[in-house]
Short mmCIF file of C-alpha atoms in Angstrom, two decimals:
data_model
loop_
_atom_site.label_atom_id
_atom_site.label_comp_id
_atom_site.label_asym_id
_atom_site.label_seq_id
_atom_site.Cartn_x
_atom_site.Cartn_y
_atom_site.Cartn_z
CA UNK G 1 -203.71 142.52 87.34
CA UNK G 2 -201.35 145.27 88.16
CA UNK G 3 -201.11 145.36 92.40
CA UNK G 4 -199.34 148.21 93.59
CA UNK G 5 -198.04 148.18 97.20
CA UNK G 6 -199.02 151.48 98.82
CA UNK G 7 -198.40 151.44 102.52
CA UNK G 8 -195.80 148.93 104.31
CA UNK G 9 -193.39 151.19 105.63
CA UNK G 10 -194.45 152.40 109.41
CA UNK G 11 -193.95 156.33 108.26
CA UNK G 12 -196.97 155.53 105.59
CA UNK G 13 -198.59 153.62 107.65
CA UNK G 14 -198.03 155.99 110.43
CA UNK G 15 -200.15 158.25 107.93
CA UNK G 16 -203.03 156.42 106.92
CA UNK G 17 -203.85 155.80 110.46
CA UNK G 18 -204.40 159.61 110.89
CA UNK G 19 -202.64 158.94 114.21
CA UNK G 20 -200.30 161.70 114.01
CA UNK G 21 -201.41 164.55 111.80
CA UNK G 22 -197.49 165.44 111.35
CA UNK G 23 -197.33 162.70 109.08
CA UNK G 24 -199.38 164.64 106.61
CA UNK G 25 -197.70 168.21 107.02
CA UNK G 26 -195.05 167.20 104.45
CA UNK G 27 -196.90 166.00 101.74
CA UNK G 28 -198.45 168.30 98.92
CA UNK G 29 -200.98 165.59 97.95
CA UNK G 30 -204.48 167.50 97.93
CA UNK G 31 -206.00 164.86 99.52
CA UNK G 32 -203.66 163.94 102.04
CA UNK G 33 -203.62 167.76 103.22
CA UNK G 34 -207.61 167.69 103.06
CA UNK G 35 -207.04 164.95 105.74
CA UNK G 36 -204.78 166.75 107.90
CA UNK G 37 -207.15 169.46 107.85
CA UNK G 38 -210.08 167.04 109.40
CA UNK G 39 -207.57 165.85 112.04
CA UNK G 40 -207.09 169.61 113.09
CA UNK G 41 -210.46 170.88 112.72
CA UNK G 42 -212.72 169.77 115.60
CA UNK G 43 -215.61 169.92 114.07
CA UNK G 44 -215.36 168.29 111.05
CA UNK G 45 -215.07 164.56 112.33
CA UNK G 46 -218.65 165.13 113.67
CA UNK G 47 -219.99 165.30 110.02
CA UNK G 48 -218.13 162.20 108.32
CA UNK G 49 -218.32 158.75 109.33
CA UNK G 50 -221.38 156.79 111.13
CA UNK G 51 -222.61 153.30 111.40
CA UNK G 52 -225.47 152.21 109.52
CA UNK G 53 -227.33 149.05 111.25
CA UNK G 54 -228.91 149.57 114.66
CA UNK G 55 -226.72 146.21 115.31
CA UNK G 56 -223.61 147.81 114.29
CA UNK G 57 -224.10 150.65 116.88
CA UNK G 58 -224.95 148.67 119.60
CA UNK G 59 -222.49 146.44 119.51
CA UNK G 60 -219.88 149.01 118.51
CA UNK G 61 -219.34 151.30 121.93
CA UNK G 62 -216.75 152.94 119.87
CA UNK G 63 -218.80 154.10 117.01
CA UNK G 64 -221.93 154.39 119.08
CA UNK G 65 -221.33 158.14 119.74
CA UNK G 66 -220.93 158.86 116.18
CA UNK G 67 -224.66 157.76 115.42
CA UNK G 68 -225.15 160.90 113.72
CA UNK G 69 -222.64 160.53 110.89
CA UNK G 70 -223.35 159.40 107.62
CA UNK G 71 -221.27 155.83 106.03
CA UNK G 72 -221.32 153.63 103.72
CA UNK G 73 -223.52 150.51 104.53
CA UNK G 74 -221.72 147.62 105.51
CA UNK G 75 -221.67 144.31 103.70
CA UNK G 76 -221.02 140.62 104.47
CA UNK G 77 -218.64 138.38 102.05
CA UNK G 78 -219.09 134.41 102.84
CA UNK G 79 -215.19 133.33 103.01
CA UNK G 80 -215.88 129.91 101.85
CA UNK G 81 -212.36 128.49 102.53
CA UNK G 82 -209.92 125.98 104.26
CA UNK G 83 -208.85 128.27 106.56
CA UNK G 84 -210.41 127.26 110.02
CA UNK G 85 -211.30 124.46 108.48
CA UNK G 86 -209.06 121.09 107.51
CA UNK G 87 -207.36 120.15 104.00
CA UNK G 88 -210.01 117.79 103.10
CA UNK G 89 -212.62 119.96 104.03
CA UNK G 90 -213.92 123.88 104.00
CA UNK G 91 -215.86 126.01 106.48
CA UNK G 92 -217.42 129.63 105.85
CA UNK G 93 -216.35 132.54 107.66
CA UNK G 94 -218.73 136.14 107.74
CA UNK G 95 -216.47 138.61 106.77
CA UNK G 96 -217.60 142.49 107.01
CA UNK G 97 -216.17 145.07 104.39
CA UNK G 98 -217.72 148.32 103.05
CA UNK G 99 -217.34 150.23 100.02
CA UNK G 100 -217.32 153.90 99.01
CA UNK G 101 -217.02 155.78 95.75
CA UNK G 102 -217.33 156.12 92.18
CA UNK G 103 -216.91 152.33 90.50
CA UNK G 104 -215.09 154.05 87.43
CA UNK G 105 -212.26 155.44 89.74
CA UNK G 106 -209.37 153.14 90.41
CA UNK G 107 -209.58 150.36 92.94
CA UNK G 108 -207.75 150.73 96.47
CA UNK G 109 -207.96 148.16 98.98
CA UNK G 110 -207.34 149.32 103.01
CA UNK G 111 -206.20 146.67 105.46
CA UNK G 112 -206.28 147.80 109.06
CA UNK G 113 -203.35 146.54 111.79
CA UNK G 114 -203.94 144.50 114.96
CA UNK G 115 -206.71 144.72 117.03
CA UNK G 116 -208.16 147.26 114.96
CA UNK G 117 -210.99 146.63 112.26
CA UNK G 118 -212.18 148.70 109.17
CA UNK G 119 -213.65 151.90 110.98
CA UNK G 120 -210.11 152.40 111.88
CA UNK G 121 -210.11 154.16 108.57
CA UNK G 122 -213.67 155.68 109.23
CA UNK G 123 -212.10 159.22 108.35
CA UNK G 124 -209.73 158.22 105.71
CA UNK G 125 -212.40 156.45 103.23
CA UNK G 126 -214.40 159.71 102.48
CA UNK G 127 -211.57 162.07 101.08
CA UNK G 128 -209.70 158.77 99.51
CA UNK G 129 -213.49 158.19 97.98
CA UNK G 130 -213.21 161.41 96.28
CA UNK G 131 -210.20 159.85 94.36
CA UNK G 132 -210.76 156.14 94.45
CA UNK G 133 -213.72 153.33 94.47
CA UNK G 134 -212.44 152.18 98.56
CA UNK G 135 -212.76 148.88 100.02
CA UNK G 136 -211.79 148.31 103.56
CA UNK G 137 -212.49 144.87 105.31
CA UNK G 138 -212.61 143.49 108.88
CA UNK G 139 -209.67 140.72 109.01
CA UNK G 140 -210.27 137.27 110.26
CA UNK G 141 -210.45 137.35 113.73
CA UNK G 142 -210.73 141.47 114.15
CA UNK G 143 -213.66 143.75 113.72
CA UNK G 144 -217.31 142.44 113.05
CA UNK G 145 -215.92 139.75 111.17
CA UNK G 146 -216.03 136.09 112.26
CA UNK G 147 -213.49 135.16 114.98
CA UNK G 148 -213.24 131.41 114.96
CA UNK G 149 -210.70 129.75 117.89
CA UNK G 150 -207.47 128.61 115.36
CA UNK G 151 -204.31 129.19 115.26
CA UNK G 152 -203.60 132.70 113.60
CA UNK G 153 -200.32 133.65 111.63
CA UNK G 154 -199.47 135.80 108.45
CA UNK G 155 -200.93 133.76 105.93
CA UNK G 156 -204.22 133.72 106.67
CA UNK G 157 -204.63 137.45 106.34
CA UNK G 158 -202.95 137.23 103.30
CA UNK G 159 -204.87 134.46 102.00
CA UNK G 160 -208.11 136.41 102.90
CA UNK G 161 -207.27 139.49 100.85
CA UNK G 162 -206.41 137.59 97.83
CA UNK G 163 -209.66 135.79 97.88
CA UNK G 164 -211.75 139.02 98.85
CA UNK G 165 -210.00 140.78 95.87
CA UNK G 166 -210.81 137.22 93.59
CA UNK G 167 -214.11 136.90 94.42
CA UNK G 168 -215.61 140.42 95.42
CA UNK G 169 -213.31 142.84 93.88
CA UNK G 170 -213.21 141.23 90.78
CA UNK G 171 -216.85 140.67 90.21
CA UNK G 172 -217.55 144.53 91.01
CA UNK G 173 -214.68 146.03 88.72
CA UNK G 174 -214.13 145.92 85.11
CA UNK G 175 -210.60 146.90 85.68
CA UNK G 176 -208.74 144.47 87.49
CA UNK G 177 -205.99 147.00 88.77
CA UNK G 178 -206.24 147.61 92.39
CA UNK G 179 -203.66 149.78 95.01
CA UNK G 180 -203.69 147.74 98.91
CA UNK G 181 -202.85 149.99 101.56
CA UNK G 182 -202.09 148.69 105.08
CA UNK G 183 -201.46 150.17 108.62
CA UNK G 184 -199.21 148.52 110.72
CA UNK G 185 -199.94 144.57 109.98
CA UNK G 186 -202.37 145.67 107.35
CA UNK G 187 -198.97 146.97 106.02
CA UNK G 188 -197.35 144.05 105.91
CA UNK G 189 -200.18 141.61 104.98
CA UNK G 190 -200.55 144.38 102.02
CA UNK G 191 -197.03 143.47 101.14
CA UNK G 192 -197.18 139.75 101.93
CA UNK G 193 -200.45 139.80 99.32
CA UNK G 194 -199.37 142.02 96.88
CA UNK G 195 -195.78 139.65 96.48
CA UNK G 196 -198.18 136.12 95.45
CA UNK G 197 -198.46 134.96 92.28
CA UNK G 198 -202.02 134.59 92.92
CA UNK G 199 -202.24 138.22 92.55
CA UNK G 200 -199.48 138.66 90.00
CA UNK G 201 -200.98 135.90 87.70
CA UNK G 202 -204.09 138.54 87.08
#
């Protein structure tokens, strides 16, 4: 599997977080000046992004007033794994992700940063979607995801993308090429996954 390394580098990252909309004025990409445009246009958030599960909006007070918008559904992956648990022994961990595009398009993965969770992207995934089949997960710990009380470092992010792209990408996709793009530690857990041999291996 070829893994390509799209965002590690703060400026990038800087970018995919739409938190500046300067980041996008020097690029010619299409896509990335159709998402400057949303940034600058008041109006168009409004018609975008939404939660799908009464649960979700709820619980959510940030997406709550956004109740009109219209998103992918949400999905739940059962991390069966070590992590959390001991070496002789596993636990499962609910881990939310969504999806959004065409299944034929090429495969990119978004990892959000600290203390953020997968809606951090919730206006990035629709004009990406036009290009690519999206996946953007809720890290351990973050999000609507499980947050078990363990001690957290680098590895277990990265351990959690390889698996999700193992065991949900993988079963999904024909082609087993897929971009990861990361915003601030999604950056560098992008990087950090995309450099093991797990990954290379495919």
């Amino acid at each position: 599997m070829k893994t390509h390394l799209l965002a590690a580098a703060a400026t990038v990252a800087a970018a995919l977080s739409l938190s500046t909309a300067s980041a996008f004025t020097a690029s010619n990409h299409p896509r990335i000046q159709g998402i400057a445009n949303i940034v600058h246009d008041s109006a168009a958030p409004s018609a975008l992004f939404s939660t799908t599960t009464e649960a979700a909006e709820s619980s959510n007070p940030i997406s709550s007033p956004a109740t009109t918008l219209d998103m992918p559904p949400y999905s739940i992956w059962e991390w069966n794994t070590h992590i959390g648990g001991s070496e002789n022994t596993k636990t499962t961990h609910s881990i939310n992700y969504l999806s959004m595009g065409d299944t034929s398009k090429p495969t990119l993965l978004l990892v959000h940063g600290f203390g953020a969770s997968s809606y951090h992207f919730r206006y990035n995934i629709p004009e990406l979607a036009k290009d690519y089949h999206v996946y953007a997960i809720d890290m351990l710990g973050f999000g609507w995801s499980d947050k078990p009380i363990m001690d957290y470092d680098a590895s277990v992010w990265r351990d959690q993308v390889i698996e999700f792209i193992d065991q949900v990408i993988h079963t999904e996709k024909e082609d087993k090429s897929i971009a990861i793009a990361g915003n601030s530690l999604g950056g560098y857990t992008a990087m950090y996954a995309a450099s093991d041999d797990r990954i290379k291996e495919h």
